[in-house]
């Protein structure tokens, strides 16, 4: 019985890891489509999103089977409940990459980003992909120390997001309301993407220890 549980839990974690890699790849392509006004890349992100949705269904099915067939208690139950929550976080990351690609497609053949902010989004895209890779590593290792470290990794994303507003509020902004709206929405998409990566880390901390990060810090 215990061996069956471990095998099924391992299968769930494998699917979750694959999902994180997919949403990282999706954000990488979406960012390139945004920076290069590349319609083909944007369309690829949009069409590939169905595969991420299918993986979400697969992961949820695995979690339901664990819940129904293994009668989990204590730590096992905590792991399964965390699995459901992780599916949701990763799925939202994929949806945010999809939103970025759709903005790039909607404005094609024009570039969405004014030159003043393109560099910000290039860096935000790099950070987003790095966070996805780190989230995958944490899911595989189940090391709560790693997870706690990842939670600090979105500070740079928050700084970039704040700086975007200083650029748009500058009197020399000459790109109109439409461009400002696009930049505001896109900045929010990247910020939320990073937030969900951090929430994955929080879930792993709870899954591994039964405590929130704040409780661990208070105890240390």
PDB file of C-alpha atoms in Angstrom:
ATOM      1  CA  UNK A   1       0.000   0.000   0.000  1.00  0.00           C
ATOM      2  CA  UNK A   2       2.788   2.390   0.945  1.00  0.00           C
ATOM      3  CA  UNK A   3       4.742   1.565  -2.217  1.00  0.00           C
ATOM      4  CA  UNK A   4       1.667   2.325  -4.345  1.00  0.00           C
ATOM      5  CA  UNK A   5       1.262   5.686  -2.618  1.00  0.00           C
ATOM      6  CA  UNK A   6       4.909   6.604  -3.186  1.00  0.00           C
ATOM      7  CA  UNK A   7       4.703   5.653  -6.872  1.00  0.00           C
ATOM      8  CA  UNK A   8       1.558   7.695  -7.418  1.00  0.00           C
ATOM      9  CA  UNK A   9       2.967  10.670  -5.499  1.00  0.00           C
ATOM     10  CA  UNK A  10       6.127  10.489  -7.590  1.00  0.00           C
ATOM     11  CA  UNK A  11       4.011  10.462 -10.759  1.00  0.00           C
ATOM     12  CA  UNK A  12       2.144  13.559  -9.553  1.00  0.00           C
ATOM     13  CA  UNK A  13       5.378  15.402  -8.786  1.00  0.00           C
ATOM     14  CA  UNK A  14       6.737  14.457 -12.215  1.00  0.00           C
ATOM     15  CA  UNK A  15       3.708  15.964 -13.947  1.00  0.00           C
ATOM     16  CA  UNK A  16       3.979  19.109 -11.803  1.00  0.00           C
ATOM     17  CA  UNK A  17       7.646  19.440 -12.767  1.00  0.00           C
ATOM     18  CA  UNK A  18       6.795  19.062 -16.450  1.00  0.00           C
ATOM     19  CA  UNK A  19       4.109  21.719 -16.115  1.00  0.00           C
ATOM     20  CA  UNK A  20       6.536  24.202 -14.553  1.00  0.00           C
ATOM     21  CA  UNK A  21       9.017  23.627 -17.374  1.00  0.00           C
ATOM     22  CA  UNK A  22       6.255  24.187 -19.919  1.00  0.00           C
ATOM     23  CA  UNK A  23       5.082  27.462 -18.370  1.00  0.00           C
ATOM     24  CA  UNK A  24       8.708  28.622 -18.184  1.00  0.00           C
ATOM     25  CA  UNK A  25       9.175  27.844 -21.869  1.00  0.00           C
ATOM     26  CA  UNK A  26       5.872  29.561 -22.641  1.00  0.00           C
ATOM     27  CA  UNK A  27       6.949  32.773 -20.903  1.00  0.00           C
ATOM     28  CA  UNK A  28      10.318  32.692 -22.642  1.00  0.00           C
ATOM     29  CA  UNK A  29       8.643  32.475 -26.063  1.00  0.00           C
ATOM     30  CA  UNK A  30       5.964  35.001 -25.121  1.00  0.00           C
ATOM     31  CA  UNK A  31       8.629  37.514 -24.094  1.00  0.00           C
ATOM     32  CA  UNK A  32      10.511  37.032 -27.351  1.00  0.00           C
ATOM     33  CA  UNK A  33       7.295  37.491 -29.323  1.00  0.00           C
ATOM     34  CA  UNK A  34       6.706  40.714 -27.406  1.00  0.00           C
ATOM     35  CA  UNK A  35      10.209  42.110 -27.906  1.00  0.00           C
ATOM     36  CA  UNK A  36      10.548  41.067 -31.543  1.00  0.00           C
ATOM     37  CA  UNK A  37       6.913  41.453 -32.684  1.00  0.00           C
ATOM     38  CA  UNK A  38       7.131  37.797 -33.715  1.00  0.00           C
ATOM     39  CA  UNK A  39       3.649  36.596 -34.625  1.00  0.00           C
ATOM     40  CA  UNK A  40       4.730  32.992 -35.179  1.00  0.00           C
ATOM     41  CA  UNK A  41       6.101  32.728 -31.639  1.00  0.00           C
ATOM     42  CA  UNK A  42       2.977  34.326 -30.174  1.00  0.00           C
ATOM     43  CA  UNK A  43       0.775  31.850 -32.040  1.00  0.00           C
ATOM     44  CA  UNK A  44       2.911  28.973 -30.812  1.00  0.00           C
ATOM     45  CA  UNK A  45       2.473  30.009 -27.180  1.00  0.00           C
ATOM     46  CA  UNK A  46      -1.264  30.279 -27.707  1.00  0.00           C
ATOM     47  CA  UNK A  47      -1.603  26.894 -29.417  1.00  0.00           C
ATOM     48  CA  UNK A  48       0.708  25.146 -26.931  1.00  0.00           C
ATOM     49  CA  UNK A  49      -1.403  26.304 -24.010  1.00  0.00           C
ATOM     50  CA  UNK A  50      -3.825  23.422 -24.615  1.00  0.00           C
ATOM     51  CA  UNK A  51      -1.042  20.985 -23.680  1.00  0.00           C
ATOM     52  CA  UNK A  52      -0.549  22.773 -20.351  1.00  0.00           C
ATOM     53  CA  UNK A  53      -4.290  22.571 -19.703  1.00  0.00           C
ATOM     54  CA  UNK A  54      -4.193  18.830 -20.428  1.00  0.00           C
ATOM     55  CA  UNK A  55      -1.335  18.384 -17.963  1.00  0.00           C
ATOM     56  CA  UNK A  56      -3.370  20.247 -15.335  1.00  0.00           C
ATOM     57  CA  UNK A  57      -6.219  17.785 -15.783  1.00  0.00           C
ATOM     58  CA  UNK A  58      -3.785  14.862 -15.572  1.00  0.00           C
ATOM     59  CA  UNK A  59      -2.225  16.196 -12.371  1.00  0.00           C
ATOM     60  CA  UNK A  60      -5.611  16.788 -10.751  1.00  0.00           C
ATOM     61  CA  UNK A  61      -6.734  13.271 -11.712  1.00  0.00           C
ATOM     62  CA  UNK A  62      -3.622  11.836 -10.072  1.00  0.00           C
ATOM     63  CA  UNK A  63      -4.272  13.851  -6.909  1.00  0.00           C
ATOM     64  CA  UNK A  64      -7.917  12.732  -6.809  1.00  0.00           C
ATOM     65  CA  UNK A  65      -6.865   9.093  -7.178  1.00  0.00           C
ATOM     66  CA  UNK A  66      -4.402   9.469  -4.324  1.00  0.00           C
ATOM     67  CA  UNK A  67      -7.128  10.987  -2.181  1.00  0.00           C
ATOM     68  CA  UNK A  68      -9.717   8.360  -3.061  1.00  0.00           C
ATOM     69  CA  UNK A  69      -7.641   5.182  -3.139  1.00  0.00           C
ATOM     70  CA  UNK A  70      -4.912   5.690  -0.540  1.00  0.00           C
ATOM     71  CA  UNK A  71      -6.997   7.087   2.354  1.00  0.00           C
ATOM     72  CA  UNK A  72      -4.165   9.490   3.287  1.00  0.00           C
ATOM     73  CA  UNK A  73      -3.745  11.011   6.733  1.00  0.00           C
ATOM     74  CA  UNK A  74      -1.380  13.526   8.367  1.00  0.00           C
ATOM     75  CA  UNK A  75       1.657  14.291   6.195  1.00  0.00           C
ATOM     76  CA  UNK A  76       0.388  12.291   3.216  1.00  0.00           C
ATOM     77  CA  UNK A  77      -2.868  14.230   3.170  1.00  0.00           C
ATOM     78  CA  UNK A  78      -0.941  17.493   3.424  1.00  0.00           C
ATOM     79  CA  UNK A  79       1.138  16.518   0.378  1.00  0.00           C
ATOM     80  CA  UNK A  80      -1.928  15.697  -1.702  1.00  0.00           C
ATOM     81  CA  UNK A  81      -3.772  18.902  -0.767  1.00  0.00           C
ATOM     82  CA  UNK A  82      -0.605  20.843  -1.610  1.00  0.00           C
ATOM     83  CA  UNK A  83      -0.577  19.035  -4.952  1.00  0.00           C
ATOM     84  CA  UNK A  84      -4.005  20.453  -5.824  1.00  0.00           C
ATOM     85  CA  UNK A  85      -2.809  23.937  -4.865  1.00  0.00           C
ATOM     86  CA  UNK A  86       0.367  23.562  -6.921  1.00  0.00           C
ATOM     87  CA  UNK A  87      -1.631  22.633 -10.010  1.00  0.00           C
ATOM     88  CA  UNK A  88      -3.574  25.864  -9.607  1.00  0.00           C
ATOM     89  CA  UNK A  89      -0.462  28.033  -9.190  1.00  0.00           C
ATOM     90  CA  UNK A  90       1.304  26.537 -12.213  1.00  0.00           C
ATOM     91  CA  UNK A  91      -1.831  26.761 -14.325  1.00  0.00           C
ATOM     92  CA  UNK A  92      -2.089  30.478 -13.562  1.00  0.00           C
ATOM     93  CA  UNK A  93       1.537  30.999 -14.593  1.00  0.00           C
ATOM     94  CA  UNK A  94       0.694  29.420 -17.937  1.00  0.00           C
ATOM     95  CA  UNK A  95      -2.339  31.673 -18.302  1.00  0.00           C
ATOM     96  CA  UNK A  96      -0.191  34.767 -17.678  1.00  0.00           C
ATOM     97  CA  UNK A  97       2.302  33.719 -20.371  1.00  0.00           C
ATOM     98  CA  UNK A  98      -0.691  33.240 -22.656  1.00  0.00           C
ATOM     99  CA  UNK A  99      -1.885  36.800 -21.918  1.00  0.00           C
ATOM    100  CA  UNK A 100       1.547  38.192 -22.883  1.00  0.00           C
ATOM    101  CA  UNK A 101       1.476  36.310 -26.184  1.00  0.00           C
ATOM    102  CA  UNK A 102      -2.042  37.534 -26.922  1.00  0.00           C
ATOM    103  CA  UNK A 103      -0.969  41.158 -26.442  1.00  0.00           C
ATOM    104  CA  UNK A 104       1.898  40.605 -28.893  1.00  0.00           C
ATOM    105  CA  UNK A 105      -0.506  39.034 -31.409  1.00  0.00           C
ATOM    106  CA  UNK A 106      -3.107  41.763 -31.018  1.00  0.00           C
ATOM    107  CA  UNK A 107      -0.610  44.548 -31.799  1.00  0.00           C
ATOM    108  CA  UNK A 108       1.204  42.728 -34.617  1.00  0.00           C
ATOM    109  CA  UNK A 109       2.870  43.864 -36.872  1.00  0.00           C
ATOM    110  CA  UNK A 110       3.612  46.803 -34.562  1.00  0.00           C
ATOM    111  CA  UNK A 111       5.922  46.456 -31.594  1.00  0.00           C
ATOM    112  CA  UNK A 112       3.941  46.667 -28.364  1.00  0.00           C
ATOM    113  CA  UNK A 113       6.724  48.148 -26.269  1.00  0.00           C
ATOM    114  CA  UNK A 114       8.167  51.630 -26.639  1.00  0.00           C
ATOM    115  CA  UNK A 115      11.960  51.654 -26.693  1.00  0.00           C
ATOM    116  CA  UNK A 116      12.127  53.216 -23.216  1.00  0.00           C
ATOM    117  CA  UNK A 117      10.630  50.125 -21.565  1.00  0.00           C
ATOM    118  CA  UNK A 118      11.774  47.265 -23.819  1.00  0.00           C
ATOM    119  CA  UNK A 119      14.852  46.638 -21.680  1.00  0.00           C
ATOM    120  CA  UNK A 120      12.707  46.343 -18.562  1.00  0.00           C
ATOM    121  CA  UNK A 121      10.614  43.609 -20.149  1.00  0.00           C
ATOM    122  CA  UNK A 122      13.639  41.782 -21.476  1.00  0.00           C
ATOM    123  CA  UNK A 123      14.916  41.555 -17.899  1.00  0.00           C
ATOM    124  CA  UNK A 124      11.493  40.738 -16.474  1.00  0.00           C
ATOM    125  CA  UNK A 125      11.187  37.902 -18.965  1.00  0.00           C
ATOM    126  CA  UNK A 126      14.595  36.548 -17.982  1.00  0.00           C
ATOM    127  CA  UNK A 127      13.677  36.682 -14.295  1.00  0.00           C
ATOM    128  CA  UNK A 128      10.336  34.987 -14.929  1.00  0.00           C
ATOM    129  CA  UNK A 129      11.967  32.058 -16.724  1.00  0.00           C
ATOM    130  CA  UNK A 130      14.594  31.775 -13.987  1.00  0.00           C
ATOM    131  CA  UNK A 131      11.867  31.661 -11.338  1.00  0.00           C
ATOM    132  CA  UNK A 132      10.110  28.872 -13.228  1.00  0.00           C
ATOM    133  CA  UNK A 133      13.356  26.858 -13.385  1.00  0.00           C
ATOM    134  CA  UNK A 134      13.932  27.431  -9.665  1.00  0.00           C
ATOM    135  CA  UNK A 135      10.368  26.373  -8.891  1.00  0.00           C
ATOM    136  CA  UNK A 136      10.939  23.152 -10.829  1.00  0.00           C
ATOM    137  CA  UNK A 137      14.119  22.488  -8.853  1.00  0.00           C
ATOM    138  CA  UNK A 138      12.291  23.028  -5.570  1.00  0.00           C
ATOM    139  CA  UNK A 139       9.458  20.715  -6.605  1.00  0.00           C
ATOM    140  CA  UNK A 140      11.958  17.998  -7.414  1.00  0.00           C
ATOM    141  CA  UNK A 141      14.096  18.385  -4.300  1.00  0.00           C
ATOM    142  CA  UNK A 142      11.261  19.099  -1.838  1.00  0.00           C
ATOM    143  CA  UNK A 143      13.981  20.973   0.078  1.00  0.00           C
ATOM    144  CA  UNK A 144      12.291  23.631   2.155  1.00  0.00           C
ATOM    145  CA  UNK A 145      15.580  25.566   2.528  1.00  0.00           C
ATOM    146  CA  UNK A 146      15.662  25.908  -1.271  1.00  0.00           C
ATOM    147  CA  UNK A 147      12.019  26.900  -1.230  1.00  0.00           C
ATOM    148  CA  UNK A 148      12.642  29.622   1.344  1.00  0.00           C
ATOM    149  CA  UNK A 149      15.453  31.008  -0.830  1.00  0.00           C
ATOM    150  CA  UNK A 150      13.200  31.103  -3.888  1.00  0.00           C
ATOM    151  CA  UNK A 151      10.720  33.240  -1.992  1.00  0.00           C
ATOM    152  CA  UNK A 152      13.232  36.091  -2.007  1.00  0.00           C
ATOM    153  CA  UNK A 153      13.922  35.776  -5.731  1.00  0.00           C
ATOM    154  CA  UNK A 154      11.031  37.956  -6.872  1.00  0.00           C
ATOM    155  CA  UNK A 155      12.369  41.139  -5.251  1.00  0.00           C
ATOM    156  CA  UNK A 156      14.111  42.109  -8.485  1.00  0.00           C
ATOM    157  CA  UNK A 157      10.850  41.615 -10.400  1.00  0.00           C
ATOM    158  CA  UNK A 158       9.016  43.877  -7.956  1.00  0.00           C
ATOM    159  CA  UNK A 159      11.704  46.561  -8.387  1.00  0.00           C
ATOM    160  CA  UNK A 160      11.428  46.456 -12.181  1.00  0.00           C
ATOM    161  CA  UNK A 161       7.658  46.646 -11.977  1.00  0.00           C
ATOM    162  CA  UNK A 162       7.840  49.745  -9.786  1.00  0.00           C
ATOM    163  CA  UNK A 163      10.354  51.423 -12.096  1.00  0.00           C
ATOM    164  CA  UNK A 164       8.032  50.943 -15.062  1.00  0.00           C
ATOM    165  CA  UNK A 165       5.592  53.376 -13.492  1.00  0.00           C
ATOM    166  CA  UNK A 166       8.257  56.033 -13.040  1.00  0.00           C
ATOM    167  CA  UNK A 167       9.001  55.820 -16.784  1.00  0.00           C
ATOM    168  CA  UNK A 168       5.328  56.146 -17.726  1.00  0.00           C
ATOM    169  CA  UNK A 169       4.741  59.016 -15.315  1.00  0.00           C
ATOM    170  CA  UNK A 170       7.633  60.974 -16.773  1.00  0.00           C
ATOM    171  CA  UNK A 171       6.593  64.127 -18.635  1.00  0.00           C
ATOM    172  CA  UNK A 172       8.577  62.951 -21.644  1.00  0.00           C
ATOM    173  CA  UNK A 173       6.324  59.903 -22.156  1.00  0.00           C
ATOM    174  CA  UNK A 174       5.093  60.480 -25.693  1.00  0.00           C
ATOM    175  CA  UNK A 175       3.411  57.179 -26.552  1.00  0.00           C
ATOM    176  CA  UNK A 176      -0.136  57.893 -25.518  1.00  0.00           C
ATOM    177  CA  UNK A 177      -2.703  56.166 -23.356  1.00  0.00           C
ATOM    178  CA  UNK A 178      -2.932  52.949 -25.381  1.00  0.00           C
ATOM    179  CA  UNK A 179       0.762  52.168 -24.997  1.00  0.00           C
ATOM    180  CA  UNK A 180       0.604  53.062 -21.292  1.00  0.00           C
ATOM    181  CA  UNK A 181      -2.286  50.630 -20.801  1.00  0.00           C
ATOM    182  CA  UNK A 182      -0.391  47.848 -22.603  1.00  0.00           C
ATOM    183  CA  UNK A 183       2.736  48.428 -20.532  1.00  0.00           C
ATOM    184  CA  UNK A 184       0.740  48.541 -17.295  1.00  0.00           C
ATOM    185  CA  UNK A 185      -1.062  45.271 -18.059  1.00  0.00           C
ATOM    186  CA  UNK A 186       2.086  43.518 -19.214  1.00  0.00           C
ATOM    187  CA  UNK A 187       4.007  44.620 -16.144  1.00  0.00           C
ATOM    188  CA  UNK A 188       1.238  43.212 -13.979  1.00  0.00           C
ATOM    189  CA  UNK A 189       1.345  39.892 -15.863  1.00  0.00           C
ATOM    190  CA  UNK A 190       5.049  39.462 -15.153  1.00  0.00           C
ATOM    191  CA  UNK A 191       4.688  40.513 -11.532  1.00  0.00           C
ATOM    192  CA  UNK A 192       1.862  38.025 -10.962  1.00  0.00           C
ATOM    193  CA  UNK A 193       3.838  35.278 -12.729  1.00  0.00           C
ATOM    194  CA  UNK A 194       6.635  35.797 -10.211  1.00  0.00           C
ATOM    195  CA  UNK A 195       4.133  35.867  -7.346  1.00  0.00           C
ATOM    196  CA  UNK A 196       2.807  32.439  -8.340  1.00  0.00           C
ATOM    197  CA  UNK A 197       6.338  31.025  -8.481  1.00  0.00           C
ATOM    198  CA  UNK A 198       6.807  32.271  -4.921  1.00  0.00           C
ATOM    199  CA  UNK A 199       3.515  30.677  -3.899  1.00  0.00           C
ATOM    200  CA  UNK A 200       4.818  27.366  -5.256  1.00  0.00           C
ATOM    201  CA  UNK A 201       7.744  27.736  -2.877  1.00  0.00           C
ATOM    202  CA  UNK A 202       5.368  28.454   0.005  1.00  0.00           C
ATOM    203  CA  UNK A 203       3.387  25.295  -0.830  1.00  0.00           C
ATOM    204  CA  UNK A 204       6.567  23.222  -0.852  1.00  0.00           C
ATOM    205  CA  UNK A 205       7.608  24.608   2.543  1.00  0.00           C
ATOM    206  CA  UNK A 206       4.230  23.642   4.005  1.00  0.00           C
ATOM    207  CA  UNK A 207       4.249  20.282   2.239  1.00  0.00           C
ATOM    208  CA  UNK A 208       7.690  19.444   3.628  1.00  0.00           C
ATOM    209  CA  UNK A 209       7.319  20.809   7.162  1.00  0.00           C
ATOM    210  CA  UNK A 210       3.655  21.326   7.976  1.00  0.00           C
ATOM    211  CA  UNK A 211       4.474  24.959   8.793  1.00  0.00           C
ATOM    212  CA  UNK A 212       4.239  28.244   6.952  1.00  0.00           C
ATOM    213  CA  UNK A 213       7.480  30.081   6.127  1.00  0.00           C
ATOM    214  CA  UNK A 214       6.595  32.670   8.783  1.00  0.00           C
ATOM    215  CA  UNK A 215       6.221  29.961  11.430  1.00  0.00           C
ATOM    216  CA  UNK A 216       9.599  28.481  10.467  1.00  0.00           C
ATOM    217  CA  UNK A 217      11.272  31.873  10.720  1.00  0.00           C
ATOM    218  CA  UNK A 218       9.720  32.525  14.112  1.00  0.00           C
ATOM    219  CA  UNK A 219      10.945  29.155  15.383  1.00  0.00           C
ATOM    220  CA  UNK A 220      14.510  29.775  14.158  1.00  0.00           C
TER     221      UNK A 220
END
